[in-house]
XYZ file of C-alpha atoms in Angstrom:
635
model
C 0.000 0.000 0.000
C 2.844 2.382 0.796
C 4.375 1.841 -2.640
C 1.148 2.487 -4.516
C 0.486 5.610 -2.477
C 3.929 6.900 -3.351
C 3.377 6.162 -7.030
C 0.025 7.903 -7.007
C 1.559 10.870 -5.265
C 4.221 11.120 -7.944
C 1.604 10.981 -10.679
C -0.356 13.663 -8.880
C 2.679 15.895 -8.540
C 3.561 15.621 -12.197
C 0.100 16.285 -13.504
C -2.049 18.214 -11.050
C 0.005 21.363 -11.259
C -1.489 22.188 -14.625
C -5.256 22.014 -14.066
C -7.398 23.803 -11.532
C -11.018 23.874 -10.570
C -10.622 27.580 -9.951
C -8.879 28.027 -13.297
C -11.863 26.469 -14.981
C -14.244 28.823 -13.241
C -12.493 31.655 -15.070
C -12.639 30.167 -18.580
C -13.808 32.594 -21.261
C -16.927 31.667 -23.136
C -16.916 31.637 -26.915
C -19.723 33.937 -28.009
C -18.731 34.251 -31.645
C -20.711 32.568 -34.379
C -18.743 30.167 -36.578
C -19.553 29.094 -40.075
C -18.079 25.636 -39.458
C -20.052 23.373 -37.146
C -19.750 19.698 -36.357
C -22.393 17.435 -37.787
C -24.685 16.367 -34.993
C -27.354 13.864 -36.035
C -27.375 12.117 -32.661
C -30.794 10.936 -31.547
C -32.190 7.707 -30.147
C -33.147 6.627 -33.643
C -29.690 7.477 -35.000
C -27.955 5.482 -32.252
C -30.117 2.430 -32.814
C -29.510 2.527 -36.544
C -25.864 3.617 -36.805
C -23.947 2.644 -33.667
C -21.727 -0.348 -34.340
C -23.238 -3.328 -32.528
C -20.105 -5.429 -32.090
C -17.186 -4.677 -29.830
C -14.595 -3.314 -29.828
C -15.949 -0.008 -31.119
C -14.033 2.612 -29.145
C -10.802 3.535 -30.993
C -10.790 -0.072 -32.254
C -13.094 -2.024 -34.544
C -12.623 -5.089 -36.749
C -10.980 -3.232 -39.639
C -8.684 -1.263 -37.345
C -7.829 -4.417 -35.410
C -6.785 -6.143 -38.627
C -4.365 -3.347 -39.468
C -3.024 -3.300 -35.900
C -2.283 -7.032 -35.941
C -0.605 -6.751 -39.342
C 1.646 -3.943 -38.115
C 2.499 -5.878 -34.960
C 3.984 -8.505 -37.263
C 5.705 -6.239 -39.789
C 6.332 -2.720 -38.448
C 9.247 -2.150 -36.016
C 7.809 1.094 -34.650
C 4.482 -0.529 -33.752
C 6.342 -3.491 -32.267
C 8.530 -1.250 -30.115
C 5.539 0.670 -28.771
C 3.724 -2.533 -27.881
C 6.776 -3.850 -26.062
C 6.909 -0.569 -24.130
C 3.229 -1.011 -23.232
C 3.979 -4.522 -21.965
C 6.870 -3.136 -19.933
C 4.564 -0.520 -18.404
C 2.000 -3.242 -17.723
C 4.519 -5.028 -15.541
C 4.750 -1.865 -13.470
C 0.960 -1.786 -13.137
C 0.885 -5.415 -12.014
C 3.403 -4.573 -9.291
C 1.085 -1.885 -7.884
C -1.713 -2.331 -5.390
C -5.215 -1.902 -6.775
C -6.401 1.608 -7.466
C -7.769 3.318 -4.385
C -9.360 6.643 -3.565
C -7.534 6.708 -0.236
C -4.321 8.604 -0.908
C -2.446 10.838 1.541
C -2.832 14.580 1.153
C 0.088 16.359 -0.456
C 0.817 20.048 0.142
C 1.679 20.648 -3.539
C -1.435 19.059 -5.021
C -4.917 20.394 -5.428
C -7.748 18.849 -3.478
C -9.358 16.654 -6.103
C -9.207 13.114 -7.485
C -7.710 13.978 -10.850
C -4.440 12.174 -10.171
C -6.395 9.025 -9.300
C -8.497 9.212 -12.462
C -5.413 9.743 -14.584
C -3.609 6.862 -12.930
C -6.609 4.636 -13.582
C -6.758 5.660 -17.255
C -3.071 4.764 -17.486
C -3.704 1.334 -15.940
C -6.605 0.617 -18.293
C -4.583 1.570 -21.365
C -1.706 -0.720 -20.403
C -3.713 -3.691 -19.175
C -6.492 -3.295 -21.728
C -4.253 -3.148 -24.781
C -2.061 -6.044 -23.677
C -5.160 -8.137 -23.053
C -6.692 -7.127 -26.368
C -3.605 -8.264 -28.260
C -2.575 -11.345 -26.254
C -5.764 -12.493 -24.436
C -3.832 -13.339 -21.280
C -6.382 -14.423 -18.630
C -4.192 -13.115 -15.800
C -4.253 -9.643 -17.351
C -8.029 -9.885 -17.714
C -8.334 -10.834 -14.050
C -6.279 -7.824 -12.965
C -8.273 -5.517 -15.231
C -11.465 -6.885 -13.715
C -10.178 -6.168 -10.219
C -9.187 -2.620 -11.193
C -12.615 -1.889 -12.714
C -14.395 -3.219 -9.633
C -12.176 -1.122 -7.364
C -12.893 2.079 -9.319
C -16.617 1.414 -9.516
C -16.988 1.211 -5.735
C -15.496 4.662 -5.178
C -18.163 6.712 -3.358
C -18.088 9.216 -6.239
C -15.793 10.118 -9.105
C -15.681 13.663 -7.697
C -18.173 15.547 -9.903
C -17.429 18.890 -8.257
C -14.154 18.766 -10.241
C -15.561 17.229 -13.394
C -12.213 16.603 -15.059
C -11.912 13.726 -12.601
C -15.211 12.271 -13.854
C -14.279 12.795 -17.499
C -11.036 10.814 -17.317
C -12.527 8.090 -15.116
C -15.547 7.649 -17.414
C -13.303 7.304 -20.450
C -11.202 4.689 -18.646
C -14.174 2.567 -17.581
C -15.671 2.736 -21.079
C -12.381 1.628 -22.688
C -11.999 -1.224 -20.187
C -15.451 -2.526 -21.103
C -14.933 -2.080 -24.815
C -11.445 -3.522 -25.266
C -12.427 -6.650 -23.357
C -15.510 -6.974 -25.608
C -17.795 -8.742 -23.143
C -15.099 -10.981 -21.657
C -15.213 -9.423 -18.200
C -17.600 -11.157 -15.782
C -21.212 -10.193 -16.436
C -21.515 -8.843 -12.894
C -18.558 -6.514 -13.520
C -20.021 -5.321 -16.808
C -23.347 -4.604 -15.121
C -21.706 -2.713 -12.256
C -19.467 -0.747 -14.624
C -22.380 0.397 -16.773
C -24.405 1.307 -13.688
C -21.436 3.309 -12.426
C -21.006 5.075 -15.774
C -24.607 6.207 -15.493
C -24.757 7.011 -11.774
C -21.243 8.402 -11.199
C -20.406 9.594 -14.693
C -23.298 10.751 -16.842
C -26.003 11.701 -14.320
C -23.794 14.168 -12.397
C -23.366 15.999 -15.718
C -27.106 16.748 -15.647
C -27.573 18.897 -12.516
C -30.949 18.768 -10.817
C -31.346 22.542 -11.218
C -31.385 22.079 -14.996
C -28.384 24.303 -15.641
C -25.821 23.282 -18.249
C -22.383 22.769 -16.655
C -19.934 25.418 -17.797
C -17.468 22.880 -19.154
C -19.990 21.709 -21.773
C -19.563 24.913 -23.793
C -16.231 26.115 -22.440
C -13.391 26.987 -24.787
C -10.448 24.918 -23.609
C -9.369 21.575 -22.172
C -12.211 21.174 -19.658
C -14.608 21.015 -22.590
C -12.430 18.528 -24.452
C -11.731 16.195 -21.537
C -15.193 16.159 -19.978
C -17.076 15.822 -23.260
C -14.753 12.993 -24.324
C -15.612 11.128 -21.149
C -19.332 11.675 -21.620
C -19.249 10.510 -25.242
C -17.325 7.348 -24.289
C -19.697 6.626 -21.415
C -22.739 7.220 -23.608
C -21.546 4.777 -26.249
C -20.834 2.202 -23.532
C -24.383 2.387 -22.102
C -26.273 3.115 -25.327
C -28.035 -0.263 -25.451
C -29.107 -0.058 -21.797
C -30.307 3.555 -21.854
C -30.477 4.963 -25.393
C -32.405 8.062 -24.334
C -29.777 9.161 -21.813
C -26.955 8.230 -24.175
C -28.451 10.177 -27.083
C -29.160 13.380 -25.208
C -25.728 13.316 -23.547
C -23.869 12.693 -26.798
C -25.860 15.320 -28.647
C -25.029 17.915 -26.007
C -21.329 16.979 -25.984
C -20.887 17.073 -29.757
C -22.603 20.446 -29.872
C -20.430 21.685 -27.031
C -17.195 20.559 -28.687
C -17.631 23.301 -31.295
C -16.687 25.894 -28.686
C -13.359 24.260 -27.830
C -12.447 23.381 -31.410
C -13.094 26.932 -32.597
C -10.107 28.028 -30.490
C -7.719 26.304 -32.956
C -8.618 28.651 -35.793
C -7.210 29.992 -37.973
C -3.678 28.506 -37.859
C -3.685 25.910 -35.093
C -2.122 28.102 -32.391
C -3.740 26.778 -29.217
C -4.455 29.858 -27.054
C -3.340 28.384 -23.746
C 0.037 27.108 -24.863
C 1.911 23.935 -25.633
C 1.158 21.848 -22.536
C -2.557 22.509 -22.654
C -2.494 21.852 -26.398
C -1.135 18.394 -25.649
C -3.732 17.754 -22.951
C -6.838 19.139 -24.621
C -5.951 17.872 -28.079
C -5.246 14.376 -26.752
C -8.862 14.142 -25.652
C -10.215 15.639 -28.862
C -8.332 13.111 -30.989
C -9.490 10.207 -28.810
C -13.034 11.571 -29.218
C -12.595 11.676 -32.991
C -11.168 8.143 -32.955
C -14.030 6.783 -30.843
C -16.699 8.360 -33.011
C -15.046 7.142 -36.186
C -14.649 3.581 -34.930
C -18.194 3.467 -33.530
C -20.081 5.335 -36.272
C -17.751 5.470 -39.267
C -17.414 9.260 -38.974
C -15.933 11.760 -36.519
C -18.703 14.232 -37.419
C -16.140 16.756 -38.689
C -13.662 17.009 -35.804
C -10.600 16.298 -37.937
C -11.647 18.918 -40.494
C -12.366 21.695 -38.022
C -10.507 24.843 -39.191
C -7.047 24.955 -37.645
C -7.290 21.553 -35.959
C -5.015 19.509 -38.245
C -2.750 22.529 -38.607
C -2.211 22.480 -34.859
C 0.100 19.477 -35.279
C 2.738 21.912 -36.513
C 2.076 24.045 -33.444
C 2.733 20.939 -31.348
C 6.031 20.321 -33.121
C 7.212 23.918 -33.330
C 6.629 24.799 -29.682
C 9.302 22.209 -28.763
C 12.695 23.877 -29.129
C 15.996 22.182 -30.114
C 16.933 22.141 -26.415
C 13.913 19.812 -25.891
C 12.364 22.537 -23.759
C 8.944 23.947 -24.557
C 8.148 27.488 -25.538
C 6.597 27.746 -22.113
C 4.193 30.668 -22.282
C 0.626 30.583 -20.893
C 1.113 28.685 -17.629
C 3.146 26.002 -19.372
C 6.034 24.112 -17.757
C 9.453 23.915 -19.370
C 9.351 20.186 -20.096
C 6.886 18.502 -22.476
C 4.307 16.039 -21.199
C 4.332 12.358 -22.201
C 1.017 12.495 -24.037
C 2.203 14.770 -26.850
C 3.891 11.844 -28.674
C 0.697 9.860 -29.140
C -1.405 12.921 -29.868
C 0.909 13.552 -32.807
C 0.602 9.895 -33.848
C -3.087 10.506 -34.514
C -2.189 13.428 -36.796
C 0.330 11.175 -38.549
C -2.374 8.587 -39.194
C -4.661 11.243 -40.672
C -2.106 13.031 -42.836
C 0.438 10.340 -43.735
C 3.142 12.793 -42.610
C 6.005 10.950 -40.921
C 7.129 14.161 -39.196
C 4.445 13.482 -36.606
C 5.792 10.057 -35.583
C 8.366 10.128 -32.809
C 10.725 7.491 -34.165
C 13.575 8.785 -32.025
C 11.798 7.963 -28.780
C 9.811 4.895 -29.701
C 12.604 3.005 -31.405
C 14.406 2.811 -28.070
C 14.218 -0.125 -25.698
C 11.223 -0.261 -23.316
C 13.535 0.621 -20.433
C 14.795 3.686 -22.300
C 11.282 4.750 -23.285
C 10.135 4.488 -19.678
C 6.684 5.513 -18.546
C 4.143 6.006 -21.304
C 1.204 8.323 -21.714
C -2.052 7.287 -20.092
C -3.551 6.968 -23.589
C -0.701 4.890 -24.988
C -3.039 2.024 -25.834
C -4.983 4.296 -28.161
C -1.675 5.749 -29.374
C -0.485 2.305 -30.416
C -3.615 1.933 -32.554
C -3.079 5.315 -34.228
C 0.573 4.561 -34.922
C -0.405 1.245 -36.512
C -2.856 3.016 -38.837
C -0.114 5.217 -40.277
C 0.544 4.888 -44.004
C 3.246 7.216 -45.264
C 2.231 9.739 -47.907
C 5.439 11.735 -47.685
C 7.109 14.134 -45.304
C 5.247 17.405 -45.087
C 6.886 20.793 -44.827
C 7.502 22.098 -41.311
C 8.054 25.842 -41.785
C 11.152 27.644 -40.511
C 9.069 30.753 -39.955
C 5.530 30.280 -38.688
C 2.783 32.485 -37.345
C -0.297 31.505 -35.436
C -3.026 34.091 -35.137
C -6.097 33.894 -32.953
C -6.761 34.715 -29.312
C -3.103 34.446 -28.235
C -1.000 35.026 -31.386
C 2.635 34.024 -31.696
C 5.468 33.603 -34.174
C 8.269 31.049 -34.249
C 11.525 31.208 -36.222
C 13.831 28.186 -36.397
C 17.094 27.422 -38.160
C 17.417 26.296 -41.754
C 18.102 22.694 -42.752
C 19.567 20.630 -39.952
C 19.664 23.730 -37.706
C 23.107 22.848 -36.373
C 23.247 26.121 -34.436
C 20.097 25.158 -32.551
C 18.433 28.436 -33.522
C 15.020 29.009 -31.972
C 12.985 32.151 -31.449
C 9.430 32.529 -30.189
C 7.598 35.825 -29.771
C 3.998 36.549 -28.871
C 1.141 38.982 -28.490
C -2.092 38.254 -26.659
C -3.391 39.676 -23.400
C -3.450 38.840 -19.724
C -7.181 38.268 -19.410
C -7.255 35.176 -21.625
C -7.522 31.841 -19.804
C -4.091 31.011 -18.357
C -2.860 34.282 -19.827
C -0.023 36.432 -18.538
C 0.963 40.060 -18.993
C 3.483 38.955 -21.589
C 2.483 40.696 -24.817
C 5.612 41.463 -26.810
C 7.666 38.887 -24.893
C 10.034 36.405 -26.502
C 12.412 33.530 -25.899
C 15.655 32.918 -27.780
C 17.873 29.834 -28.033
C 21.175 29.320 -29.770
C 23.846 26.642 -29.454
C 21.795 24.629 -27.001
C 21.366 27.542 -24.571
C 18.106 29.342 -23.845
C 19.362 32.902 -23.519
C 16.075 34.763 -23.181
C 13.641 32.805 -21.032
C 9.996 32.787 -20.084
C 9.599 32.214 -16.316
C 6.911 29.614 -17.038
C 4.430 28.115 -14.627
C 4.394 27.406 -10.912
C 2.459 25.103 -8.620
C -1.252 25.859 -8.548
C -1.635 23.737 -5.436
C 0.851 25.684 -3.321
C -0.737 28.991 -4.266
C -4.241 27.718 -3.609
C -3.324 26.343 -0.190
C -1.728 29.679 0.702
C -5.051 31.393 -0.005
C -3.659 33.201 -3.046
C -6.259 34.226 -5.640
C -4.535 33.021 -8.797
C -7.531 32.961 -11.111
C -9.216 36.358 -10.931
C -7.882 38.537 -13.749
C -8.972 42.106 -13.079
C -6.358 44.833 -13.581
C -5.438 44.918 -9.874
C -5.959 41.233 -9.068
C -3.468 39.137 -7.101
C -2.387 37.095 -10.124
C -0.341 40.002 -11.439
C 1.735 40.250 -8.281
C 3.605 37.112 -9.348
C 6.739 37.407 -11.441
C 5.629 34.502 -13.646
C 2.405 36.352 -14.476
C 3.199 40.076 -14.705
C 5.154 41.959 -17.360
C 8.145 42.515 -15.037
C 8.990 38.820 -15.369
C 8.952 38.743 -19.177
C 11.174 39.965 -21.997
C 8.928 42.797 -23.122
C 8.632 46.522 -22.401
C 7.095 48.261 -19.405
C 6.019 51.882 -19.124
C 6.417 53.979 -15.970
C 6.861 50.754 -13.974
C 3.177 49.961 -14.495
C 1.499 46.693 -15.329
C 0.294 45.964 -18.832
C -3.370 46.644 -19.543
C -4.935 43.273 -18.766
C -7.550 43.382 -21.555
C -5.295 44.961 -24.182
C -4.949 42.480 -27.052
C -1.661 42.613 -28.983
C -2.030 41.246 -32.523
C 0.175 40.346 -35.474
C -0.011 43.121 -38.081
C 2.737 41.994 -40.450
C 4.570 38.743 -41.173
C 7.147 37.782 -43.790
C 8.888 34.422 -44.134
C 11.982 33.542 -46.140
C 15.657 33.483 -45.126
C 15.219 36.628 -43.014
C 11.725 36.318 -41.600
C 10.115 39.125 -39.660
C 6.964 39.695 -37.676
C 5.389 42.819 -36.230
C 2.988 43.000 -33.296
C 0.772 45.968 -32.515
C 1.205 46.493 -28.764
C -0.863 49.680 -28.608
C -3.809 48.097 -26.716
C -1.325 46.653 -24.195
C -0.300 50.186 -23.225
C -3.624 51.992 -23.473
C -3.305 55.227 -21.467
C 0.443 54.683 -21.033
C 1.567 55.234 -24.643
C -0.103 56.663 -27.716
C 1.109 53.713 -29.815
C 3.636 50.890 -29.779
C 4.735 48.167 -32.189
C 7.365 45.470 -31.777
C 9.117 43.937 -34.786
C 11.183 40.750 -34.629
C 13.642 40.087 -37.469
C 15.868 37.049 -37.885
C 18.644 38.910 -39.689
C 21.152 36.042 -39.683
C 21.357 32.354 -38.727
C 22.783 33.405 -35.343
C 20.881 36.558 -34.396
C 17.560 38.262 -33.801
C 16.699 41.975 -33.886
C 14.001 43.401 -31.612
C 12.779 46.779 -32.817
C 10.176 48.853 -30.976
C 8.458 51.901 -32.464
C 7.124 54.038 -29.617
C 4.901 57.107 -29.534
C 4.511 58.510 -26.059
C 1.694 60.603 -24.634
C 1.999 63.625 -22.375
C 1.955 61.465 -19.237
C 4.705 59.013 -20.301
C 7.896 59.343 -18.291
C 9.912 56.117 -18.699
C 10.069 53.178 -21.114
C 11.909 50.084 -19.869
C 13.146 47.450 -22.319
C 13.537 44.077 -20.554
C 15.253 40.741 -21.145
C 14.914 37.798 -18.739
C 17.908 35.461 -18.552
C 19.738 32.955 -16.372
C 23.071 33.689 -18.038
C 25.987 35.458 -16.425
C 26.175 39.055 -17.604
C 29.043 41.464 -18.234
C 28.056 45.011 -19.120
C 30.166 46.555 -21.904
C 30.063 49.724 -23.968
C 27.018 49.574 -26.212
C 25.466 46.509 -24.602
C 26.350 43.356 -22.699
C 27.976 39.962 -23.055
C 26.050 36.937 -21.767
C 27.777 33.653 -20.970
C 26.318 30.288 -20.069
C 27.516 26.699 -20.380
C 30.703 27.884 -22.048
C 28.773 29.741 -24.777
C 28.570 33.490 -25.440
C 25.851 35.845 -26.662
C 26.244 39.567 -27.337
C 23.462 42.042 -26.645
C 23.941 45.073 -28.886
C 22.147 48.277 -27.900
C 21.795 49.631 -31.422
C 19.452 52.561 -30.807
C 20.797 54.021 -27.553
C 24.410 52.902 -27.083
C 25.027 55.954 -24.897
C 22.609 54.597 -22.240
C 24.056 51.860 -20.052
C 22.091 48.733 -19.314
C 21.108 47.714 -15.796
C 20.965 44.212 -14.305
C 18.374 43.336 -11.656
C 18.909 40.109 -9.721
C 15.711 38.109 -9.203
C 17.238 35.203 -7.306
C 15.546 35.155 -4.860
C 12.368 36.362 -6.515
C 10.536 39.370 -4.979
C 7.782 37.367 -3.257
C 7.986 34.198 -1.197
C 5.147 32.795 -3.337
C 7.003 33.536 -6.573
C 8.616 30.706 -8.465
C 12.257 30.698 -7.440
C 14.448 30.427 -10.560
C 18.166 29.913 -10.139
C 20.361 32.797 -11.328
C 17.379 34.690 -12.769
C 18.118 38.268 -13.855
C 16.355 41.037 -15.703
C 18.437 43.144 -18.064
C 16.935 46.603 -18.393
C 17.384 49.470 -20.828
C 15.671 52.424 -19.145
C 14.880 55.249 -21.546
C 13.409 58.588 -20.380
C 10.497 59.650 -22.543
C 11.935 63.129 -23.070
C 14.650 61.618 -25.290
C 12.061 60.935 -27.999
C 11.777 63.970 -30.265
C 8.213 64.787 -31.151
C 7.081 62.033 -28.770
C 8.286 59.390 -31.241
C 11.238 57.071 -30.899
C 12.786 53.706 -31.606
C 14.349 51.073 -29.371
C 16.486 48.601 -31.296
C 18.436 45.712 -29.794
C 20.249 42.825 -31.456
C 21.100 39.471 -29.886
C 23.880 37.592 -31.684
C 25.704 34.404 -30.803
C 29.444 34.035 -31.171
């Protein structure tokens, strides 16, 4: 019991820091009308006529199974993934049965999400191994796990993400065993899906839960669970199944609309991996059960988001970690991209490098690895698509990414963004950027910090008014990002910075209009990023002050060591060097502010963190107009 509790705690620590009940309460609602809508013919009559009668029918069906078994005999990548699943299954077998009784942890949030995720992981490992090999011992363990989960008092509907992941897991366990679990277990599982999964999604007061029509991962996760549960109980209760599925498919439009127009997921790379993982499993379940995904895969920007998933991972293997994202990628991204590979035939989306390793080297897999194996096995190469070296993603939180040409031996990577603080998981980071070269991240984003610790301290992380607590944190306000600040004030929380110009080619450039970010502080502001060589980036700000403007501060966040020199600074880290050239105001010396330790005890403490500042008095600008121009170049 001690070992399983420790394992569950670890899972909780790794995953719970990124989702919050209070975060969800602040999700924006999508009020825009969209010309593209999912098909939604779901009714009792439609289910009875069109739902596949035989099992499996969730992610798998007879045709998909045939291809999977062929690839298990002929395709090394599929074989390696299955061996990794078997290796992970051995770890599951060494655990105690799933339990709701886990010790409280001061870093976690008070919910059951870690338990639900751990159970989904167990089902994917055990369920896929049993499906392929029909080992009765695996079936017995899966039966015991399902029974243990079904006798939980609740699946914690007050934090419905917990219910969504648990419902999906139970539905997959029933489906992949195709009636081979004991009849009593099947009966209990379906009763539990209704009583602890679906019915709590229909409140007695008649109100629609906010996640149904929300715009980010809560929508995607919870609706996926409800669709899976509805398919699992459709024969027993077609009326409940039909009305639940119809509501969920309609609701998915609101989350999928956030991918338009280019696939830039508004809440960053980690949440893209999480939310998209559940949208692709939804598409796969609908397609295997009905022969159509009702338009999910063709939603504007959705397939294009695969490039977003690839491009937000830098050569250093660190994420472009804006929007409450951690530095390191999550496990589930690999298999999410496998689904895109199966749909496009583009081998860029298959992670050969990781999955051709030994099971021991691969290590722990995503909790949807069973489904990921199926998607990988469906892949038929149609060529290697073009991954752009200069890419822009517009939408609610626009960004641009420049990478190196060809093999990118210099490890060039630049990411810059617009957006606004008031978006879900947003920060006051409009105009900010990160920059990597030679394996070193020179300009950093401070990234995310533990939601649980802040919540337990009574800190209001999720309200986003101009003076709210969130903006006191260095990871959230503009003073912790490589942008500009005016008169030492915060950015305007609702001011949306947009892309107004973009050019690709060997010297790509992108311009953001930052004027709304500084409403009342400046008359106008734009920021232009130009990759002027394979080893450098130019940041050029055009500023027009108003009569109240006194000081403009140009900022760069770094963990490098810094030596101030005439006309700029020299940064060193890991034996590498980067020059900061103050092109517009070489007569003004830079300043260095140490942020280790960070200003507040509740701030994320980042080793050797510094802010380089170029502080320019407004009176220097003739006619209230001026330019700030800085170049970063590696040696």
